[in-house]
Amino acid sequence: MAGTATAPTMITNMTLVQSRTPEGRLNEGMTLAVTGLLGGIACGSAAGGWTAEQVSATAGFGVPVAAAASALLLSLLTLTNHGPATRTSRPVPPAPSA
């Protein structure tokens, strides 16, 4: 049950990254997004586990709720309306020849 939100979150994350990253940097964009997502999952698991052991199981369940509320608040505070996301077509400079 605990991991049921991981796949939909990753799919949404990859879709957003793909639509907002220049073609020549898509690999780096997806790598950074997956690293951030999995790092967040690891930190959240550690914080929830520590809270459940040190405070109470009920407080441990409050950790993901607080994280979700914080993420929602942050996204609403930084919301900008630029219309639908489109991939920018900036050319990638060629690698210097050795």
XYZ file of C-alpha atoms in Angstrom:
98
model
C 0.000 0.000 0.000
C 2.760 2.441 0.871
C 4.126 2.673 -2.663
C 0.875 3.059 -4.582
C 1.446 6.774 -5.155
C 4.970 6.372 -6.496
C 4.129 5.307 -10.060
C 1.482 7.995 -10.747
C 3.767 10.632 -9.248
C 6.691 9.473 -11.378
C 4.582 9.406 -14.564
C 3.268 12.921 -13.926
C 6.774 14.122 -13.073
C 8.292 12.638 -16.249
C 5.517 14.116 -18.399
C 6.123 17.592 -16.979
C 9.888 17.280 -17.386
C 9.546 16.055 -20.960
C 7.270 18.935 -21.920
C 9.497 21.598 -20.365
C 13.026 20.382 -21.156
C 14.903 21.135 -24.372
C 15.359 18.043 -26.541
C 19.133 17.973 -26.205
C 18.931 17.986 -22.403
C 16.066 15.598 -21.846
C 18.297 12.873 -20.406
C 19.733 15.214 -17.772
C 16.286 16.607 -16.966
C 14.775 13.182 -16.383
C 17.788 12.036 -14.369
C 17.534 15.041 -12.083
C 13.766 14.612 -11.695
C 14.033 10.910 -10.771
C 16.881 11.628 -8.354
C 14.835 14.331 -6.645
C 11.722 12.166 -6.469
C 13.508 9.140 -5.035
C 15.527 11.311 -2.657
C 12.288 12.835 -1.399
C 10.745 9.411 -0.897
C 13.807 8.263 1.062
C 13.857 11.369 3.281
C 10.110 11.126 3.864
C 10.363 7.476 4.843
C 13.187 8.232 7.243
C 11.342 11.172 8.811
C 8.092 9.212 9.124
C 9.848 6.206 10.634
C 11.779 8.315 13.121
C 8.603 10.169 14.131
C 6.672 6.926 14.553
C 9.405 5.462 16.773
C 10.190 8.558 18.826
C 6.751 10.194 19.139
C 3.881 7.884 18.168
C 2.492 5.952 15.238
C -0.243 8.553 14.798
C 2.343 11.329 14.571
C 4.270 9.221 12.054
C 1.256 9.272 9.741
C 1.187 13.048 10.083
C 4.568 13.408 8.370
C 3.339 12.628 4.817
C 0.223 14.718 5.398
C 2.371 17.693 6.428
C 4.686 17.137 3.453
C 1.746 17.018 1.026
C 0.236 20.167 2.528
C 3.599 21.930 2.258
C 3.990 20.880 -1.385
C 0.478 22.075 -2.197
C 1.071 25.420 -0.485
C 4.398 25.899 -2.263
C 2.897 25.072 -5.658
C 0.002 27.476 -5.106
C 2.319 30.271 -3.982
C 4.546 29.874 -7.043
C 1.749 29.266 -9.553
C 2.111 31.141 -12.815
C -0.149 30.860 -15.807
C 1.926 30.652 -18.953
C -0.562 28.557 -20.896
C 0.071 24.947 -21.895
C 3.583 23.669 -21.570
C 5.490 23.423 -24.824
C 8.957 22.108 -25.418
C 11.422 24.818 -26.241
C 13.451 24.179 -29.340
C 16.753 25.726 -28.427
C 19.641 24.225 -30.336
C 22.248 22.446 -28.275
C 25.757 23.729 -29.055
C 28.065 21.102 -30.551
C 30.690 19.543 -28.329
C 34.175 21.022 -28.777
C 36.416 18.866 -30.885
C 39.645 17.707 -29.335
